[in-house]
PDB file of C-alpha atoms in Angstrom:
ATOM      1  CA  MET A 144      -0.121   0.033  -0.060  1.00  0.00           C
ATOM      2  CA  LEU A 145       2.768   2.398   0.106  1.00  0.00           C
ATOM      3  CA  ASP A 146       3.003   3.074  -3.667  1.00  0.00           C
ATOM      4  CA  VAL A 147      -0.565   4.020  -3.217  1.00  0.00           C
ATOM      5  CA  VAL A 148      -0.048   6.527  -0.156  1.00  0.00           C
ATOM      6  CA  VAL A 149       3.040   7.828  -2.598  1.00  0.00           C
ATOM      7  CA  GLN A 150       0.572   8.236  -5.480  1.00  0.00           C
ATOM      8  CA  GLY A 151      -2.004   9.805  -3.312  1.00  0.00           C
ATOM      9  CA  MET A 152       0.635  12.419  -2.086  1.00  0.00           C
ATOM     10  CA  THR A 153       1.707  13.134  -5.723  1.00  0.00           C
ATOM     11  CA  VAL A 154      -1.908  13.684  -6.670  1.00  0.00           C
ATOM     12  CA  GLY A 155      -2.212  16.029  -3.628  1.00  0.00           C
ATOM     13  CA  VAL A 156       0.851  17.984  -4.490  1.00  0.00           C
ATOM     14  CA  ALA A 157       0.037  18.287  -8.174  1.00  0.00           C
ATOM     15  CA  LEU A 158      -3.432  19.778  -7.154  1.00  0.00           C
ATOM     16  CA  ALA A 159      -2.060  22.144  -4.699  1.00  0.00           C
ATOM     17  CA  ALA A 160       1.227  23.377  -6.399  1.00  0.00           C
ATOM     18  CA  PRO A 161      -0.316  25.235  -9.409  1.00  0.00           C
ATOM     19  CA  ILE A 162      -0.816  28.886  -8.800  1.00  0.00           C
ATOM     20  CA  GLY A 163      -4.323  29.781  -8.020  1.00  0.00           C
ATOM     21  CA  PRO A 164      -6.366  31.978  -5.634  1.00  0.00           C
ATOM     22  CA  ILE A 165      -5.784  29.552  -2.530  1.00  0.00           C
ATOM     23  CA  ASN A 166      -2.087  29.659  -2.859  1.00  0.00           C
ATOM     24  CA  VAL A 167      -2.232  33.581  -3.255  1.00  0.00           C
ATOM     25  CA  GLU A 168      -4.305  33.860  -0.200  1.00  0.00           C
ATOM     26  CA  ILE A 169      -1.963  31.545   1.770  1.00  0.00           C
ATOM     27  CA  VAL A 170       1.251  33.635   0.812  1.00  0.00           C
ATOM     28  CA  ARG A 171      -0.916  37.015   1.481  1.00  0.00           C
ATOM     29  CA  ARG A 172      -1.960  36.071   4.719  1.00  0.00           C
ATOM     30  CA  GLY A 173       1.284  34.498   5.682  1.00  0.00           C
ATOM     31  CA  LEU A 174       3.141  37.472   4.727  1.00  0.00           C
ATOM     32  CA  ARG A 175       0.557  39.734   6.943  1.00  0.00           C
ATOM     33  CA  GLY A 176      -0.002  37.618   9.860  1.00  0.00           C
ATOM     34  CA  GLY A 177       2.473  34.839   9.957  1.00  0.00           C
ATOM     35  CA  PHE A 178       2.835  31.145   9.515  1.00  0.00           C
ATOM     36  CA  LEU A 179      -0.132  29.993  11.259  1.00  0.00           C
ATOM     37  CA  SER A 180      -2.621  32.482   9.420  1.00  0.00           C
ATOM     38  CA  GLY A 181      -1.413  31.216   6.120  1.00  0.00           C
ATOM     39  CA  TRP A 182      -1.275  27.583   7.180  1.00  0.00           C
ATOM     40  CA  LEU A 183      -5.073  27.559   8.442  1.00  0.00           C
ATOM     41  CA  VAL A 184      -6.028  28.842   5.001  1.00  0.00           C
ATOM     42  CA  GLY A 185      -4.356  25.898   3.474  1.00  0.00           C
ATOM     43  CA  LEU A 186      -5.819  23.548   6.112  1.00  0.00           C
ATOM     44  CA  GLY A 187      -9.300  24.432   5.187  1.00  0.00           C
ATOM     45  CA  ALA A 188      -8.632  24.061   1.703  1.00  0.00           C
ATOM     46  CA  VAL A 189      -7.151  20.813   2.259  1.00  0.00           C
ATOM     47  CA  SER A 190     -10.469  19.684   4.081  1.00  0.00           C
ATOM     48  CA  ALA A 191     -12.497  20.564   1.233  1.00  0.00           C
ATOM     49  CA  ASP A 192     -10.124  18.798  -1.359  1.00  0.00           C
ATOM     50  CA  THR A 193     -10.121  15.595   0.789  1.00  0.00           C
ATOM     51  CA  ILE A 194     -14.059  15.756   0.779  1.00  0.00           C
ATOM     52  CA  TYR A 195     -13.859  15.844  -2.903  1.00  0.00           C
ATOM     53  CA  CYS A 196     -11.490  13.199  -3.130  1.00  0.00           C
ATOM     54  CA  ALA A 197     -13.791  10.829  -1.036  1.00  0.00           C
ATOM     55  CA  LEU A 198     -16.634  11.648  -3.240  1.00  0.00           C
ATOM     56  CA  VAL A 199     -14.698  10.586  -6.146  1.00  0.00           C
ATOM     57  CA  VAL A 200     -13.753   7.501  -4.492  1.00  0.00           C
ATOM     58  CA  GLY A 201     -17.295   6.898  -3.441  1.00  0.00           C
ATOM     59  CA  GLY A 202     -18.242   7.125  -7.067  1.00  0.00           C
ATOM     60  CA  LEU A 203     -20.194  10.127  -6.794  1.00  0.00           C
ATOM     61  CA  ALA A 204     -18.345  12.239  -9.045  1.00  0.00           C
ATOM     62  CA  PRO A 205     -21.103  12.428 -11.812  1.00  0.00           C
ATOM     63  CA  LEU A 206     -23.308  14.167  -9.417  1.00  0.00           C
ATOM     64  CA  ALA A 207     -20.808  17.130  -9.406  1.00  0.00           C
ATOM     65  CA  ASP A 208     -20.764  17.174 -13.130  1.00  0.00           C
ATOM     66  CA  SER A 209     -24.281  18.529 -13.128  1.00  0.00           C
ATOM     67  CA  ALA A 210     -24.742  22.020 -14.635  1.00  0.00           C
ATOM     68  CA  ALA A 211     -27.350  22.720 -11.822  1.00  0.00           C
ATOM     69  CA  LEU A 212     -24.753  22.373  -9.204  1.00  0.00           C
ATOM     70  CA  ARG A 213     -21.811  24.016 -11.023  1.00  0.00           C
ATOM     71  CA  ALA A 214     -23.596  27.214 -11.538  1.00  0.00           C
ATOM     72  CA  PRO A 215     -24.018  28.169  -7.686  1.00  0.00           C
ATOM     73  CA  LEU A 216     -20.573  26.843  -7.200  1.00  0.00           C
ATOM     74  CA  TYR A 217     -18.979  29.224  -9.610  1.00  0.00           C
ATOM     75  CA  LEU A 218     -21.206  31.965  -8.308  1.00  0.00           C
ATOM     76  CA  ALA A 219     -20.146  31.161  -4.552  1.00  0.00           C
ATOM     77  CA  GLY A 220     -16.629  31.070  -5.680  1.00  0.00           C
ATOM     78  CA  ALA A 221     -16.952  34.654  -7.371  1.00  0.00           C
ATOM     79  CA  VAL A 222     -18.510  36.019  -4.204  1.00  0.00           C
ATOM     80  CA  VAL A 223     -15.834  34.621  -1.957  1.00  0.00           C
ATOM     81  CA  LEU A 224     -12.965  35.746  -3.852  1.00  0.00           C
ATOM     82  CA  GLY A 225     -14.422  39.227  -4.758  1.00  0.00           C
ATOM     83  CA  TYR A 226     -14.762  39.665  -1.043  1.00  0.00           C
ATOM     84  CA  LEU A 227     -11.384  38.735  -0.152  1.00  0.00           C
ATOM     85  CA  GLY A 228      -9.961  40.633  -2.938  1.00  0.00           C
ATOM     86  CA  ILE A 229     -11.812  43.892  -1.964  1.00  0.00           C
ATOM     87  CA  VAL A 230     -10.768  43.309   1.734  1.00  0.00           C
ATOM     88  CA  GLY A 231      -7.080  42.979   0.560  1.00  0.00           C
ATOM     89  CA  LEU A 232      -7.106  46.048  -1.494  1.00  0.00           C
ATOM     90  CA  ARG A 233      -8.570  48.017   1.262  1.00  0.00           C
ATOM     91  CA  GLY A 234      -5.794  47.047   3.570  1.00  0.00           C
ATOM     92  CA  ALA A 235      -2.992  47.692   1.143  1.00  0.00           C
ATOM     93  CA  LEU A 236      -4.563  51.129   0.289  1.00  0.00           C
ATOM     94  CA  ALA A 237      -5.182  52.124   4.049  1.00  0.00           C
ATOM     95  CA  GLY A 238      -2.792  54.354   5.691  1.00  0.00           C
ATOM     96  CA  GLY A 239      -1.789  51.910   8.634  1.00  0.00           C
ATOM     97  CA  PRO A 240       0.769  49.155   8.629  1.00  0.00           C
ATOM     98  CA  VAL A 241       0.157  46.153   6.404  1.00  0.00           C
ATOM     99  CA  THR A 242       1.371  43.448   8.880  1.00  0.00           C
ATOM    100  CA  ALA A 243      -1.150  42.745  11.532  1.00  0.00           C
ATOM    101  CA  ALA A 244      -2.270  40.102  14.028  1.00  0.00           C
ATOM    102  CA  PRO A 245      -3.645  36.973  12.671  1.00  0.00           C
ATOM    103  CA  PRO A 246      -7.198  36.704  12.377  1.00  0.00           C
ATOM    104  CA  PRO A 247      -9.092  34.284  14.597  1.00  0.00           C
ATOM    105  CA  ALA A 248      -8.277  30.488  13.663  1.00  0.00           C
ATOM    106  CA  ARG A 249     -11.728  29.551  12.604  1.00  0.00           C
ATOM    107  CA  ARG A 250     -12.105  32.454  10.306  1.00  0.00           C
ATOM    108  CA  SER A 251      -8.775  31.593   8.304  1.00  0.00           C
ATOM    109  CA  TYR A 252      -9.721  27.870   8.271  1.00  0.00           C
ATOM    110  CA  ALA A 253     -13.413  28.725   7.053  1.00  0.00           C
ATOM    111  CA  THR A 254     -11.859  31.102   4.352  1.00  0.00           C
ATOM    112  CA  GLY A 255      -9.808  28.179   2.885  1.00  0.00           C
ATOM    113  CA  PHE A 256     -12.568  25.868   3.160  1.00  0.00           C
ATOM    114  CA  LEU A 257     -14.864  28.135   1.273  1.00  0.00           C
ATOM    115  CA  MET A 258     -12.404  28.671  -1.403  1.00  0.00           C
ATOM    116  CA  ALA A 259     -11.658  25.198  -2.281  1.00  0.00           C
ATOM    117  CA  ALA A 260     -15.205  24.042  -1.985  1.00  0.00           C
ATOM    118  CA  ALA A 261     -16.497  26.572  -4.522  1.00  0.00           C
ATOM    119  CA  SER A 262     -13.269  26.424  -6.798  1.00  0.00           C
ATOM    120  CA  PRO A 263     -14.080  25.325 -10.322  1.00  0.00           C
ATOM    121  CA  MET A 264     -10.576  24.383 -10.946  1.00  0.00           C
ATOM    122  CA  GLY A 265     -10.588  21.960  -8.008  1.00  0.00           C
ATOM    123  CA  ILE A 266     -13.891  20.557  -9.156  1.00  0.00           C
ATOM    124  CA  VAL A 267     -12.575  20.121 -12.666  1.00  0.00           C
ATOM    125  CA  TYR A 268      -9.546  18.669 -11.229  1.00  0.00           C
ATOM    126  CA  TRP A 269     -11.358  15.982  -9.265  1.00  0.00           C
ATOM    127  CA  LEU A 270     -13.649  15.261 -12.281  1.00  0.00           C
ATOM    128  CA  SER A 271     -10.842  14.670 -14.630  1.00  0.00           C
ATOM    129  CA  ILE A 272      -7.596  13.990 -13.671  1.00  0.00           C
ATOM    130  CA  GLY A 273      -8.305  12.990 -10.008  1.00  0.00           C
ATOM    131  CA  ALA A 274     -10.979  10.669 -11.099  1.00  0.00           C
ATOM    132  CA  ALA A 275      -8.508   8.816 -13.251  1.00  0.00           C
ATOM    133  CA  LEU A 276      -5.655   8.640 -10.862  1.00  0.00           C
ATOM    134  CA  VAL A 277      -8.338   7.177  -8.208  1.00  0.00           C
ATOM    135  CA  ALA A 278      -9.604   4.642 -10.691  1.00  0.00           C
ATOM    136  CA  SER A 279      -5.866   3.717 -11.470  1.00  0.00           C
ATOM    137  CA  ALA A 280      -5.125   3.154  -7.733  1.00  0.00           C
ATOM    138  CA  VAL A 281      -8.141   0.957  -7.219  1.00  0.00           C
ATOM    139  CA  GLU A 282      -7.607  -1.023 -10.409  1.00  0.00           C
ATOM    140  CA  ARG A 283      -3.789  -2.092  -9.218  1.00  0.00           C
ATOM    141  CA  SER A 284      -4.094  -2.509  -5.585  1.00  0.00           C
ATOM    142  CA  GLY A 285      -8.038  -3.188  -5.224  1.00  0.00           C
ATOM    143  CA  ARG A 286     -10.947  -1.308  -3.617  1.00  0.00           C
ATOM    144  CA  ASP A 287      -9.175  -1.391  -0.125  1.00  0.00           C
ATOM    145  CA  ALA A 288      -6.688   0.941  -1.642  1.00  0.00           C
ATOM    146  CA  ALA A 289      -9.224   3.895  -1.917  1.00  0.00           C
ATOM    147  CA  PRO A 290      -9.145   4.978   1.796  1.00  0.00           C
ATOM    148  CA  VAL A 291      -5.272   4.901   1.820  1.00  0.00           C
ATOM    149  CA  LEU A 292      -5.370   7.007  -1.296  1.00  0.00           C
ATOM    150  CA  VAL A 293      -7.427   9.644   0.186  1.00  0.00           C
ATOM    151  CA  VAL A 294      -4.857   9.957   3.247  1.00  0.00           C
ATOM    152  CA  GLY A 295      -2.145  10.008   0.829  1.00  0.00           C
ATOM    153  CA  VAL A 296      -3.902  13.050  -1.091  1.00  0.00           C
ATOM    154  CA  PHE A 297      -4.585  14.938   2.434  1.00  0.00           C
ATOM    155  CA  ALA A 298      -0.694  14.324   3.454  1.00  0.00           C
ATOM    156  CA  GLY A 299       0.541  15.631   0.028  1.00  0.00           C
ATOM    157  CA  ILE A 300      -1.732  18.853   0.357  1.00  0.00           C
ATOM    158  CA  VAL A 301      -0.683  19.548   3.773  1.00  0.00           C
ATOM    159  CA  CYS A 302       3.016  19.109   2.966  1.00  0.00           C
ATOM    160  CA  TRP A 303       2.604  21.541   0.124  1.00  0.00           C
ATOM    161  CA  VAL A 304       0.599  24.053   2.541  1.00  0.00           C
ATOM    162  CA  THR A 305       3.023  23.843   5.223  1.00  0.00           C
ATOM    163  CA  VAL A 306       6.034  24.511   2.801  1.00  0.00           C
ATOM    164  CA  LEU A 307       4.209  27.370   1.295  1.00  0.00           C
ATOM    165  CA  ALA A 308       3.088  28.923   4.560  1.00  0.00           C
ATOM    166  CA  GLY A 309       6.686  28.528   5.873  1.00  0.00           C
ATOM    167  CA  LEU A 310       8.245  30.420   3.053  1.00  0.00           C
ATOM    168  CA  ALA A 311       5.740  33.246   3.403  1.00  0.00           C
ATOM    169  CA  GLN A 312       6.569  33.287   7.182  1.00  0.00           C
ATOM    170  CA  GLY A 313      10.425  33.582   6.241  1.00  0.00           C
ATOM    171  CA  GLY A 314       9.722  36.398   3.590  1.00  0.00           C
ATOM    172  CA  ARG A 315       8.226  38.643   6.365  1.00  0.00           C
ATOM    173  CA  ARG A 316      11.972  39.275   7.409  1.00  0.00           C
ATOM    174  CA  TRP A 317      13.187  40.624   3.958  1.00  0.00           C
ATOM    175  CA  VAL A 318      10.176  42.354   2.763  1.00  0.00           C
ATOM    176  CA  SER A 319       9.728  45.884   3.497  1.00  0.00           C
ATOM    177  CA  GLU A 320       6.538  47.641   4.454  1.00  0.00           C
ATOM    178  CA  ARG A 321       6.270  49.402   1.056  1.00  0.00           C
ATOM    179  CA  LEU A 322       6.873  46.068  -0.860  1.00  0.00           C
ATOM    180  CA  LEU A 323       4.529  44.347   1.327  1.00  0.00           C
ATOM    181  CA  ARG A 324       1.844  46.665   0.814  1.00  0.00           C
ATOM    182  CA  THR A 325       2.627  46.289  -3.103  1.00  0.00           C
ATOM    183  CA  LEU A 326       2.430  42.574  -2.885  1.00  0.00           C
ATOM    184  CA  THR A 327      -0.771  42.615  -0.966  1.00  0.00           C
ATOM    185  CA  ALA A 328      -2.494  44.913  -3.756  1.00  0.00           C
ATOM    186  CA  LEU A 329      -1.366  42.536  -6.303  1.00  0.00           C
ATOM    187  CA  GLY A 330      -2.663  39.472  -4.627  1.00  0.00           C
ATOM    188  CA  ALA A 331      -5.999  41.318  -4.033  1.00  0.00           C
ATOM    189  CA  GLY A 332      -6.040  41.905  -7.722  1.00  0.00           C
ATOM    190  CA  VAL A 333      -5.339  38.492  -8.744  1.00  0.00           C
ATOM    191  CA  LEU A 334      -8.307  37.322  -6.336  1.00  0.00           C
ATOM    192  CA  LEU A 335     -10.416  39.847  -8.171  1.00  0.00           C
ATOM    193  CA  LEU A 336      -9.552  38.617 -11.717  1.00  0.00           C
ATOM    194  CA  PHE A 337     -10.367  35.070 -10.498  1.00  0.00           C
ATOM    195  CA  ALA A 338     -13.529  36.311  -9.116  1.00  0.00           C
ATOM    196  CA  ALA A 339     -14.593  37.885 -12.465  1.00  0.00           C
ATOM    197  CA  TRP A 340     -13.532  34.644 -14.256  1.00  0.00           C
ATOM    198  CA  PHE A 341     -15.844  32.569 -11.900  1.00  0.00           C
ATOM    199  CA  LEU A 342     -18.462  34.914 -12.189  1.00  0.00           C
ATOM    200  CA  LEU A 343     -18.598  34.960 -15.919  1.00  0.00           C
ATOM    201  CA  ASP A 344     -18.559  31.096 -15.702  1.00  0.00           C
ATOM    202  CA  GLY A 345     -21.289  30.854 -13.484  1.00  0.00           C
ATOM    203  CA  LEU A 346     -23.572  33.198 -15.425  1.00  0.00           C
ATOM    204  CA  ARG A 347     -22.934  30.794 -18.673  1.00  0.00           C
ATOM    205  CA  ALA A 348     -23.500  27.631 -16.583  1.00  0.00           C
ATOM    206  CA  ALA A 349     -26.718  29.454 -15.205  1.00  0.00           C
ATOM    207  CA  ALA A 350     -27.712  30.314 -18.865  1.00  0.00           C
ATOM    208  CA  ALA A 351     -27.333  26.768 -19.942  1.00  0.00           C
ATOM    209  CA  LEU A 352     -29.868  25.428 -17.441  1.00  0.00           C
TER     210      LEU A 352
END
């Protein structure tokens, strides 16, 4: 079963590593509030991705491919990312210091969970590449390998999130207040671009109903 764990970790890292709104938010919060603030956002995202992986393992992927479900997910993702982008821009443009005490743990975790749960990119991944990799593991090692694969996926994403939040924490020492403000504004702008993309796709999905 060790090969299944390794495959699951590979799937997790492959999902988590590409630059997207969740990684942007982990870095942004890590720079502003430290390691724990960014890491908890990532942990929330890990929880949502693990649920999606478990649904694929359970054979429920076709339900998530429904246009009636995709439309509200896209629109919810647009709302979440739009809110985070606006908050980030307001913080960057405000006169006070950009660095701040980390928000409550529950809020950071909930932010990451909502971002991942409503992310069309994550959903598409699990419906395509993720589903194929799960099927491959089950075919090679049997149905008992499915829970092991889920554990591997969870471990892989946690490893990536821990490294990314740690890098953001370390970067605080070398980033000036002015540069941090600029990076915060750029990160917020990226979140707003993703929000606009999700909004357009959500409207298209709703129009197709």
